Coordinates of C-alpha atoms in Angstrom, one line a residue:
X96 CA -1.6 15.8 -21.7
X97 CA -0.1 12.7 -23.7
X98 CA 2.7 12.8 -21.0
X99 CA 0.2 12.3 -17.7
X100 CA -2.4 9.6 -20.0
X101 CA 1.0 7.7 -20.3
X102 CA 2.2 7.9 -16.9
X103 CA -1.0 6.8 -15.7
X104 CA -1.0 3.7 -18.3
X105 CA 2.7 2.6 -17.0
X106 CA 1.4 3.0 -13.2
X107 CA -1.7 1.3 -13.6
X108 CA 0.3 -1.5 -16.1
X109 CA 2.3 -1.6 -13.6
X110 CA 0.9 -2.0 -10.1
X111 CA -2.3 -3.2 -11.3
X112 CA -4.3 -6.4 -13.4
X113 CA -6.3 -4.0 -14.9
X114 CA -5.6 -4.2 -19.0
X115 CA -3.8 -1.2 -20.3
X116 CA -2.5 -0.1 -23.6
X117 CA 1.3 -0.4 -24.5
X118 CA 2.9 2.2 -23.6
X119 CA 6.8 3.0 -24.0
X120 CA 8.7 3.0 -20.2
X121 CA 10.7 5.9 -21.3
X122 CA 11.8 9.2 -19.3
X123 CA 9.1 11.5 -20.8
X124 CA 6.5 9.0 -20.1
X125 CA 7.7 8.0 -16.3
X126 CA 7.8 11.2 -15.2
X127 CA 4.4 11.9 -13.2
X128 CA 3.7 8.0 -12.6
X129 CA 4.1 8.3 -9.2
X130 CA 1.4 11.0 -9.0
X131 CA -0.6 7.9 -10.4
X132 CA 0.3 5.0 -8.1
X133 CA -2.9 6.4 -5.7
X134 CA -5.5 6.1 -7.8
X135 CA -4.8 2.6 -8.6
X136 CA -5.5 2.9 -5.2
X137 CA -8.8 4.8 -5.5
X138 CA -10.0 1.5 -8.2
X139 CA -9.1 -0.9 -5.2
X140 CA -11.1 0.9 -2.9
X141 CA -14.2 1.3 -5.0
X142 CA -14.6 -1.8 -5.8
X143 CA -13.9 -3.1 -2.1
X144 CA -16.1 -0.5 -0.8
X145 CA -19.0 -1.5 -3.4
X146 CA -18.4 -5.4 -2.6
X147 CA -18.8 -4.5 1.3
X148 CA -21.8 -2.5 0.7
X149 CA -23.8 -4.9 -1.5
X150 CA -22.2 -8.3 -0.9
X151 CA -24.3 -7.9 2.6
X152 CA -27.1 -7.9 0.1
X153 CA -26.9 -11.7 -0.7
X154 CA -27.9 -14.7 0.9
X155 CA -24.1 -15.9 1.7
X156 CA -22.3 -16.2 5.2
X157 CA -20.0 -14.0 6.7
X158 CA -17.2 -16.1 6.0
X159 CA -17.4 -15.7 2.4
X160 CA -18.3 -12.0 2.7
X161 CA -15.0 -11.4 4.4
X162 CA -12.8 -13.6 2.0
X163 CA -13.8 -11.7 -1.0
X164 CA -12.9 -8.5 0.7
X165 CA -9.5 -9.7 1.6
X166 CA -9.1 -10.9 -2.1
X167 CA -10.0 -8.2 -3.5
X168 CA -6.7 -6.0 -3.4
X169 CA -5.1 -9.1 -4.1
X170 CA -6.9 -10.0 -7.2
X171 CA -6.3 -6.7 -9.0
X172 CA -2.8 -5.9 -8.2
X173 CA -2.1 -9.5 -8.9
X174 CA -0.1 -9.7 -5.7
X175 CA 2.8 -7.2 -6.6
X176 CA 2.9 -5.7 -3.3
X177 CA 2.5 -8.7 -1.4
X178 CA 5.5 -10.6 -3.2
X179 CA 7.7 -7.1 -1.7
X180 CA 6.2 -8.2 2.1
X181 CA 7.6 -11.6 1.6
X182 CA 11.1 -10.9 1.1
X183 CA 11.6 -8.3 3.5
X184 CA 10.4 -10.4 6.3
X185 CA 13.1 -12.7 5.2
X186 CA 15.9 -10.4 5.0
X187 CA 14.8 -8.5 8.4
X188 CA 14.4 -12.2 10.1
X189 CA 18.1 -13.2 8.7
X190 CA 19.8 -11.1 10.9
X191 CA 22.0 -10.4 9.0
X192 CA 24.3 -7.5 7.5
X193 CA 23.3 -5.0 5.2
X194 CA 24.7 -6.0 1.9
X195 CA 23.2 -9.6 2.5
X196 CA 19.7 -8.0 3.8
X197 CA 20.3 -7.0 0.2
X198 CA 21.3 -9.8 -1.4
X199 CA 17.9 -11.9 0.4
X200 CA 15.8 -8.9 -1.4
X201 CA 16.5 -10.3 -4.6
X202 CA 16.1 -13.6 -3.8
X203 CA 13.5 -15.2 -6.0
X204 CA 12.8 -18.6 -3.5
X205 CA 10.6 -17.3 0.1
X206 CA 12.1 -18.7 3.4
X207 CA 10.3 -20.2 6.2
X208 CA 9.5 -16.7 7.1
X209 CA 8.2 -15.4 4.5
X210 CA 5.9 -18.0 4.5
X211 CA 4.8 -17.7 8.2
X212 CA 4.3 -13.8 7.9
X213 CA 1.9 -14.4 4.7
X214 CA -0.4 -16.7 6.7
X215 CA 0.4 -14.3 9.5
X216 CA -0.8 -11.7 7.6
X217 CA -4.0 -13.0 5.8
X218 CA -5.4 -14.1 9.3
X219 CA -4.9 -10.9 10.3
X220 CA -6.1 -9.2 7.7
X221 CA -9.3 -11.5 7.4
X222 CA -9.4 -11.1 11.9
X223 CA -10.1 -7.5 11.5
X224 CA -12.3 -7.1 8.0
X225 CA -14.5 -9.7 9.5
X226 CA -14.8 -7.3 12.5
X227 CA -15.1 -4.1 10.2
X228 CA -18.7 -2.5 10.6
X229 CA -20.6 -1.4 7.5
X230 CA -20.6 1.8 8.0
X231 CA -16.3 2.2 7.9
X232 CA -15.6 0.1 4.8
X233 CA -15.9 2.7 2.8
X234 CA -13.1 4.2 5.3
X235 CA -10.8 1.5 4.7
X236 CA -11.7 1.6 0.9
X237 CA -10.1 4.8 1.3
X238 CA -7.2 3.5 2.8
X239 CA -6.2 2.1 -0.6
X240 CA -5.6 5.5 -1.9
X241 CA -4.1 6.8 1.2
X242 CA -1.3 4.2 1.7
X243 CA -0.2 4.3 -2.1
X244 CA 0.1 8.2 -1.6
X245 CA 2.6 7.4 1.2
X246 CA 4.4 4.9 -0.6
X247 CA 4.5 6.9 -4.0
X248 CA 6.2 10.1 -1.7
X249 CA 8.1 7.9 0.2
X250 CA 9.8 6.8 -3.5
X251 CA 10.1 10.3 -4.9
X252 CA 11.7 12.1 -1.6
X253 CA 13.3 8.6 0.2
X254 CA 17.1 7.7 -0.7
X255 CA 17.3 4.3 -2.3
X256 CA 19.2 1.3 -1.6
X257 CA 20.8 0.4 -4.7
X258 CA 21.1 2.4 -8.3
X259 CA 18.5 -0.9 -9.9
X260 CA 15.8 -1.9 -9.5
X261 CA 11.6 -0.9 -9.7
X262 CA 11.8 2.0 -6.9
X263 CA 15.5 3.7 -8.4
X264 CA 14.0 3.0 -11.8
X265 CA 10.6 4.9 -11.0
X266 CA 12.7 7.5 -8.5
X267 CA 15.4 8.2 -11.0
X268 CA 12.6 8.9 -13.7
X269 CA 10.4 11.2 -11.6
X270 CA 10.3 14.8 -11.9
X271 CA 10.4 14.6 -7.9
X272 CA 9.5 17.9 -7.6
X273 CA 6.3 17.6 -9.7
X274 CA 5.7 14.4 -7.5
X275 CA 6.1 15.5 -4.0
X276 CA 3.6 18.0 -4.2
X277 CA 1.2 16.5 -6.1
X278 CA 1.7 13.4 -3.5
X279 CA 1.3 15.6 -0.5
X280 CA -2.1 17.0 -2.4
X281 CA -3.0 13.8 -2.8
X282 CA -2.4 13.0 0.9
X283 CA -3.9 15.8 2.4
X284 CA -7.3 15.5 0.6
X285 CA -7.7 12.0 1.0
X286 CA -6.6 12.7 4.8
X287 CA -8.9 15.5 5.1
X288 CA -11.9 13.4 3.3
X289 CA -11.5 10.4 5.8
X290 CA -11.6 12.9 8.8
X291 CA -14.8 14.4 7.3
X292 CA -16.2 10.7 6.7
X293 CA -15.5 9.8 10.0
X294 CA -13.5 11.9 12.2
X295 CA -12.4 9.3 14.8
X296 CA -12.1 6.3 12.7
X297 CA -10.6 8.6 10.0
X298 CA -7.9 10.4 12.6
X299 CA -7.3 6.9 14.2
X300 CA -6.7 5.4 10.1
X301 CA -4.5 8.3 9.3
X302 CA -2.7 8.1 12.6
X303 CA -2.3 4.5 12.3
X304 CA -0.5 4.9 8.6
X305 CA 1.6 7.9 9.5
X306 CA 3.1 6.1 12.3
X307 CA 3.7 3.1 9.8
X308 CA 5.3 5.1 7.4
X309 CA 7.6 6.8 9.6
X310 CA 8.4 3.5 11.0
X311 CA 9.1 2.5 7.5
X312 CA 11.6 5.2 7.1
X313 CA 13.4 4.2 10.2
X314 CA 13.7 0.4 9.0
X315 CA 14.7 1.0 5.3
X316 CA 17.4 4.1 5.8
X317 CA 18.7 1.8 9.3
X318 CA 18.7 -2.0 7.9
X319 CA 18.8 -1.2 4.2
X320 CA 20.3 2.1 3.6
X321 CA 17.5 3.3 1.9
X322 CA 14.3 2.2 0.2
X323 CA 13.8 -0.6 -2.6
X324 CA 10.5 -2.2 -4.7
X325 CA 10.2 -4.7 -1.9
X326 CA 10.6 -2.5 0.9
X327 CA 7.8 -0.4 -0.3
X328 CA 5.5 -3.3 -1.4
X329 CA 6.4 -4.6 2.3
X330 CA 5.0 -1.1 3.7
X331 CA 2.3 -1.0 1.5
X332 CA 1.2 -4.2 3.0
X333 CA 1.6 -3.4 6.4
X334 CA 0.1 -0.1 6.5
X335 CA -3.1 -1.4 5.1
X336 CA -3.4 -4.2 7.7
X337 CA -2.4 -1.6 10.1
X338 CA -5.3 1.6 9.2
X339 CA -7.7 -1.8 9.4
X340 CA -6.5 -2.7 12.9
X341 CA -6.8 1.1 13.9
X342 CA -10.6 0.7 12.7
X343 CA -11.1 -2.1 14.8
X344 CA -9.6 -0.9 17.9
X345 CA -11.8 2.7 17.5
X346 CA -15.0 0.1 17.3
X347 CA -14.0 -1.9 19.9
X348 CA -13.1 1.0 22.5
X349 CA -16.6 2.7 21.3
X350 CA -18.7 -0.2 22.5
X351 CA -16.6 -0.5 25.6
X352 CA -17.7 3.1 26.5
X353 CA -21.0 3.2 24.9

C-alpha cells in the first residue's frame, strides 16, 4: 500500500502543481507511477468540468469563460506538457537528422517555431472550447484522463530514444507489466464511460485520440527512434486539442443535419 501512496505522490509531484509530500524517486517507489499519470488527469478534468458548468453561472462574457478553461490544464500542471510541444515542433521543423532532432530536444532556448505553434495552439484550443456546448464539457473533462492513459502506455510499452531522461527514467523504473494492464484498464473504462456519456461525441473523442496516438507512434519510432519526455508532453498536447476539435466537428455536422 505504501508502494502505490508513493507512486501516486511522485506522479502527481511530478506532472502536477498540486502540493505533495516528499517522497524518495527510488525504484520501489516509481514502480506503479505510470498507473498514476491519469488521474492527475481525472483532477484536471474535474475542475475544468466544474468551471464549465458553473462559470456559465456568472455575470462574465464568453471571452473570459473560455480563457479560464483553456488555463486551466495549464495552471495545474504548471506547463510541463506544453514545454515537451515546444521542442518537438522545433526539432520536426529543423529538418534535420536524427541525432540532431535529438540534440534540439534538449535544447533549453524555443525557436521561431516553437513559438509560432504555441500561439498556434492556444488559438486553437481557445477556437474550439469557445465553440464547446455545455452539455460535452464534461466529455472533454474526460479527455484529460484519457489522453494521460495513452501517454502513460505509450511510456511503459514504447521503445525510447535515449537511455536519460524523464520517459527512460520513468520506463526503466516501471514494473511494465503491472503498468500496461492497469493502463489498458484505465483506457477502456474511461473509453467505455465517454461512449455511455455521449456515444457519438464520446466515439468521435476516442477516435480522434487513437488516431493521434498511433500517429504519435509513427513520428517518434520514424524521426526519433523512439519516445522521449518531450515527445510525450508534445502528444499529450496535441491529442487534447485534437478529442476537442473531434467535439466540435460532431456539433457542427449535428446542426448541419438537424
Amino acid at each position: 500500500m505504501k508502494k502505490l501512496l508513493n507512486s501516486c505522490v511522485i506522479a502527481f509531484s511530478m506532472y502536477s502543481k498540486l502540493p505533495m509530500p516528499n517522497v524518495q524517486w527510488e525504484k520501489e517507489n516509481m514502480k506503479y507511477v505510470l498507473c498514476f499519470f491519469p488521474w492527475v488527469g481525472a483532477v484536471i478534468g474535474a475542475v475544468f468540468t466544474l468551471w464549465g458548468n458553473l462559470g456559465q453561472l456568472l455575470p462574465i462574457g464568453k471571452t473570459l469563460y473560455t480563457i479560464i478553461l483553456l488555463l486551466i490544464p495549464v495552471l495545474l500542471t504548471g506547463g510541463i506538457h506544453l514545454d515537451g510541444l515546444l521542442d518537438t515542433t522545433d526539432a520536426l521543423s529543423s529538418y534535420q537528422p536524427r541525432e540532431r532532432r535529438l540534440e534540439i530536444l534538449k535544447d533549453s532556448h524555443a525557436g521561431a517555431f516553437a513559438v509560432l505553434a504555441c500561439s498556434v495552439y492556444f488559438l486553437a484550443c481557445y477556437g474550439f472550447l469557445s465553440e464547446l456546448s455545455w452539455n460535452r464539457i464534461s466529455l472533454a473533462g474526460m479527455g484529460f484522463f484519457f489522453s494521460r492513459a495513452l501517454s502513460g502506455y505509450a511510456i511503459a510499452a514504447f521503445p525510447c530514444a535515449k537511455n536519460s531522461g524523464l520517459a527512460a527514467a520513468f520506463s526503466q523504473n516501471a514494473d511494465k507489466k503491472y503498468a500496461k494492464r492497469g493502463l489498458v484498464l484505465e483506457i477502456m473504462a474511461c473509453g467505455i464511460l465517454m461512449l455511455l456519456r455521449d456515444p457519438l461525441g464520446g466515439g468521435a473523442a476516442v477516435c480522434a485520440s487513437l488516431l493521434c496516438f498511433f500517429y504519435y507512434y509513427f513520428v517518434a519510432t520514424r524521426k526519433f527512434g523512439g519516445i522521449t519526455g518531450d515527445l510525450a508532453g508534445w502528444f499529450l498536447q496535441l491529442c487534447e486539442l485534437f478529442l476537442l476539435a473531434a467535439l466540435v466537428v460532431v456539433q457542427v455536422l449535428e446542426r448541419m443535419w438537424g
